[in-house]
Short mmCIF file of C-alpha atoms in Angstrom, two decimals:
data_model
loop_
_atom_site.label_atom_id
_atom_site.label_comp_id
_atom_site.label_asym_id
_atom_site.label_seq_id
_atom_site.Cartn_x
_atom_site.Cartn_y
_atom_site.Cartn_z
CA SER A 1 0.00 0.00 0.01
CA GLN A 2 1.09 3.61 -0.25
CA GLN A 3 0.74 6.73 1.81
CA GLY A 4 -1.13 9.87 0.68
CA GLU A 5 0.23 13.32 1.27
CA GLU A 6 -2.29 15.92 2.38
CA ASP A 7 -2.00 19.59 1.56
CA PRO A 8 -2.16 22.04 3.22
CA GLN A 9 -0.96 20.87 6.61
CA ALA A 10 -3.22 23.36 8.38
CA LEU A 11 -6.25 25.39 7.30
CA SER A 12 -8.15 28.03 9.25
CA ILE A 13 -11.48 29.35 7.96
CA GLN A 14 -14.58 31.01 9.30
CA GLU A 15 -17.88 29.28 9.74
CA GLY A 16 -19.89 29.25 6.55
CA GLU A 17 -16.86 29.23 4.24
CA ASN A 18 -15.81 26.31 2.11
CA ALA A 19 -12.73 24.22 2.98
CA THR A 20 -10.68 22.44 0.33
CA MET A 21 -7.94 20.02 1.09
CA ASN A 22 -5.83 18.00 -1.35
CA CYS A 23 -4.20 14.64 -1.43
CA SER A 24 -1.43 13.33 -3.70
CA TYR A 25 -0.20 9.80 -4.10
CA LYS A 26 2.42 8.03 -6.16
CA THR A 27 1.14 4.85 -7.77
CA SER A 28 -2.01 3.46 -9.29
CA ILE A 29 -4.83 2.93 -6.89
CA ASN A 30 -7.95 0.83 -6.55
CA ASN A 31 -9.70 3.41 -4.40
CA LEU A 32 -8.99 6.43 -2.19
CA GLN A 33 -10.59 7.00 1.15
CA TRP A 34 -11.00 10.12 3.34
CA TYR A 35 -11.20 10.00 7.12
CA ARG A 36 -11.77 12.61 9.83
CA GLN A 37 -10.26 12.61 13.34
CA ASN A 38 -11.39 14.73 16.15
CA SER A 39 -8.66 15.52 18.65
CA GLY A 40 -7.46 12.48 20.57
CA ARG A 41 -10.16 10.19 19.13
CA GLY A 42 -10.41 7.48 16.50
CA LEU A 43 -10.74 8.11 12.79
CA VAL A 44 -14.16 8.22 11.17
CA HIS A 45 -14.61 7.14 7.56
CA LEU A 46 -16.11 9.89 5.39
CA ILE A 47 -16.08 8.70 1.80
CA LEU A 48 -14.52 6.16 -0.55
CA ILE A 49 -14.03 6.92 -4.21
CA ARG A 50 -13.09 4.20 -6.65
CA SER A 51 -10.46 4.66 -9.33
CA ASN A 52 -13.09 4.65 -12.08
CA GLU A 53 -15.04 7.46 -10.42
CA ARG A 54 -14.30 11.14 -10.86
CA GLU A 55 -16.55 12.74 -8.29
CA LYS A 56 -18.61 11.70 -5.33
CA HIS A 57 -20.87 13.56 -2.95
CA SER A 58 -22.00 12.90 0.60
CA GLY A 59 -24.01 15.65 2.28
CA ARG A 60 -21.75 18.74 2.46
CA LEU A 61 -18.74 16.73 1.24
CA ARG A 62 -17.55 16.57 -2.29
CA VAL A 63 -14.57 14.43 -3.35
CA THR A 64 -12.89 14.48 -6.67
CA LEU A 65 -10.31 12.10 -8.09
CA ASP A 66 -7.91 12.76 -10.92
CA THR A 67 -6.01 9.53 -11.58
CA SER A 68 -3.95 11.16 -14.36
CA LYS A 69 -2.56 13.61 -11.82
CA LYS A 70 -2.63 11.11 -8.98
CA SER A 71 -4.56 13.54 -6.78
CA SER A 72 -7.80 13.93 -4.96
CA SER A 73 -9.48 16.77 -3.23
CA LEU A 74 -12.00 17.00 -0.45
CA LEU A 75 -14.39 19.98 -0.35
CA ILE A 76 -16.45 20.74 2.73
CA THR A 77 -19.11 23.30 1.92
CA ALA A 78 -20.66 25.74 4.41
CA SER A 79 -18.24 24.73 7.16
CA ARG A 80 -19.36 24.53 10.78
CA ALA A 81 -17.37 24.69 14.01
CA ALA A 82 -18.07 20.95 14.41
CA ASP A 83 -15.98 20.32 11.26
CA THR A 84 -12.87 21.26 13.20
CA ALA A 85 -10.73 18.13 12.98
CA SER A 86 -7.85 16.54 11.12
CA TYR A 87 -8.56 15.04 7.74
CA PHE A 88 -6.60 12.16 6.29
CA CYS A 89 -6.57 10.55 2.84
CA ALA A 90 -5.68 6.91 2.31
CA PRO A 91 -5.00 5.71 -1.24
CA HIS A 92 -5.45 1.95 -1.55
CA THR A 93 -3.76 -0.19 -4.18
CA GLY A 94 -6.04 -3.13 -3.57
CA THR A 95 -3.14 -5.55 -3.22
CA ALA A 96 -2.58 -5.33 0.53
CA SER A 97 -4.99 -5.56 3.36
CA LYS A 98 -3.89 -2.39 5.06
CA LEU A 99 -4.32 1.33 4.73
CA THR A 100 -1.52 3.84 5.39
CA PHE A 101 -2.19 7.46 6.26
CA GLY A 102 -0.34 10.68 5.74
CA THR A 103 0.04 13.37 8.34
CA GLY A 104 -3.32 14.96 7.54
CA THR A 105 -4.74 18.46 7.18
CA ARG A 106 -5.72 20.17 10.40
CA LEU A 107 -8.86 22.20 9.80
CA GLN A 108 -9.92 24.87 12.23
CA VAL A 109 -13.34 26.42 11.75
CA THR A 110 -13.95 29.54 13.84
CA LEU A 111 -17.19 31.27 14.65
CA LYS B 1 -24.67 -2.53 16.54
CA ALA B 2 -21.86 -1.78 18.99
CA GLY B 3 -18.81 -0.07 17.62
CA VAL B 4 -15.16 -0.91 18.07
CA THR B 5 -14.25 -1.03 21.75
CA GLN B 6 -10.78 -0.37 23.02
CA THR B 7 -9.67 -0.81 26.62
CA PRO B 8 -8.31 0.83 28.58
CA ARG B 9 -8.82 4.39 27.45
CA TYR B 10 -5.79 5.73 29.31
CA LEU B 11 -2.71 3.97 30.64
CA ILE B 12 0.40 5.18 32.45
CA LYS B 13 3.43 2.93 32.60
CA THR B 14 7.15 3.32 33.40
CA ARG B 15 10.06 2.42 31.21
CA GLY B 16 10.89 -1.19 31.03
CA GLN B 17 7.38 -2.40 31.89
CA GLN B 18 5.15 -4.19 29.46
CA VAL B 19 1.60 -3.39 28.45
CA THR B 20 -1.35 -5.16 26.88
CA LEU B 21 -4.08 -3.34 25.02
CA SER B 22 -7.40 -4.82 24.02
CA CYS B 23 -9.70 -4.31 21.02
CA SER B 24 -13.15 -5.78 20.40
CA PRO B 25 -14.19 -5.35 16.79
CA ILE B 26 -17.67 -4.78 15.45
CA SER B 27 -19.71 -7.99 15.56
CA GLY B 28 -19.14 -10.01 12.41
CA HIS B 29 -15.83 -8.31 11.56
CA ARG B 30 -12.89 -10.68 11.27
CA SER B 31 -10.10 -8.21 10.56
CA VAL B 32 -8.42 -6.07 13.18
CA SER B 33 -5.70 -3.58 12.39
CA TRP B 34 -3.53 -1.67 14.86
CA TYR B 35 -2.02 1.78 14.45
CA GLN B 36 0.29 3.95 16.50
CA GLN B 37 -0.23 7.74 16.37
CA THR B 38 2.35 10.23 17.64
CA PRO B 39 2.70 13.96 16.98
CA GLY B 40 6.07 13.39 15.28
CA GLN B 41 5.42 10.30 13.17
CA GLY B 42 1.71 10.52 12.55
CA LEU B 43 -0.35 7.41 12.05
CA GLN B 44 1.81 4.33 11.60
CA PHE B 45 0.49 0.86 10.76
CA LEU B 46 1.49 -1.81 13.24
CA PHE B 47 -0.17 -5.04 12.05
CA GLU B 48 -3.39 -6.57 10.83
CA TYR B 49 -4.96 -9.81 11.96
CA PHE B 50 -7.59 -11.84 10.13
CA SER B 51 -9.05 -15.06 11.40
CA GLU B 52 -6.43 -15.32 14.11
CA THR B 53 -3.52 -14.96 11.64
CA GLN B 54 -1.30 -11.99 11.14
CA ARG B 55 -1.85 -10.96 7.54
CA ASN B 56 0.20 -7.76 7.39
CA LYS B 57 2.89 -6.17 9.43
CA GLY B 58 4.35 -2.73 9.66
CA ASN B 59 7.90 -1.68 10.38
CA PHE B 60 8.04 -1.91 14.12
CA PRO B 61 10.55 -3.76 16.43
CA GLY B 62 9.74 -7.17 17.81
CA ARG B 63 8.76 -5.58 21.14
CA PHE B 64 5.42 -4.89 19.50
CA SER B 65 3.36 -7.99 19.12
CA GLY B 66 -0.31 -8.94 18.74
CA ARG B 67 -2.70 -11.76 18.57
CA GLN B 68 -6.28 -12.41 17.69
CA PHE B 69 -8.72 -14.77 19.37
CA SER B 70 -11.34 -17.00 17.83
CA ASN B 71 -14.03 -14.41 18.63
CA SER B 72 -11.99 -11.83 16.63
CA ARG B 73 -11.04 -9.83 19.73
CA SER B 74 -7.48 -8.71 19.48
CA GLU B 75 -4.75 -7.74 21.88
CA MET B 76 -1.42 -5.98 21.26
CA ASN B 77 1.44 -6.17 23.59
CA VAL B 78 4.47 -3.89 23.97
CA SER B 79 7.32 -5.24 26.05
CA THR B 80 10.25 -3.32 27.61
CA LEU B 81 8.50 0.04 27.18
CA GLU B 82 10.48 3.01 26.03
CA LEU B 83 9.62 6.72 26.37
CA GLY B 84 9.10 6.88 22.62
CA ASP B 85 6.25 4.35 22.90
CA SER B 86 4.05 7.05 24.37
CA ALA B 87 1.30 7.37 21.81
CA LEU B 88 -2.35 6.96 20.94
CA TYR B 89 -2.90 3.35 19.93
CA LEU B 90 -5.82 2.84 17.59
CA CYS B 91 -7.48 -0.31 16.41
CA ALA B 92 -9.72 -0.61 13.44
CA SER B 93 -11.98 -3.39 12.24
CA SER B 94 -13.43 -4.52 8.98
CA THR B 95 -14.97 -7.65 7.55
CA GLY B 96 -11.62 -8.36 5.84
CA GLN B 97 -13.26 -10.38 3.12
CA ALA B 98 -13.50 -7.80 0.32
CA TRP B 99 -10.57 -5.73 1.42
CA ALA B 100 -10.00 -3.81 -1.76
CA ASN B 101 -13.09 -1.63 -1.23
CA GLU B 102 -13.54 -1.88 2.47
CA LYS B 103 -13.55 0.99 4.95
CA LEU B 104 -12.17 0.81 8.41
CA PHE B 105 -14.11 1.37 11.62
CA PHE B 106 -11.89 2.79 14.36
CA GLY B 107 -12.07 2.63 18.11
CA SER B 108 -11.50 5.66 20.33
CA GLY B 109 -7.97 4.53 21.08
CA THR B 110 -5.83 3.88 24.14
CA GLN B 111 -3.61 6.78 25.18
CA LEU B 112 -0.39 5.29 26.54
CA SER B 113 2.02 7.41 28.52
CA VAL B 114 5.43 5.99 29.39
CA LEU B 115 7.24 7.79 32.25
#
């Protein structure tokens, strides 16, 4: 498996604004997953996008995948204070039964 | 359906001691993965167990070991603790049978402090 690299490392926005974070990876993937982690807690799965998909929506989340550029982006629309968390991407090659994570993007949403 | 349960939530040990952490996966899940999270190294994969067998292993010294029981519950053990072992230890479960498109369900973690 391989590790994704999230960018930016930290992001601070005001409530109501949109937040965009990016993920880059190195080799071909089977799918790419995004997770959220509130401080000191476990990760929560947000969305999985397969390699043959280009865009996926879930509530206020929109994920895009560009396999030619080996990159993905996560957009959170109309951010809320409760969205404050770290966000991780996990590209999966499909050949190993494990996921590896990058260092994440720390999102701070202020009132 | 109950989520992934990790015990204990907090643990304080001294250098040289050993520690055992426990993880109960979601009912019906047969795969349990363990991760170590530190501010400096981020989330690092320790190992994964499926049907009582270690299926994948990360790059950690032999002081870190694990096992899985027939009911899919898993334990990890760290012997001869070092200060650098202070971390949040997370376990995650999945069915493990269609791994390529599976998502992981994480527990709340065990925060280990080594003094």
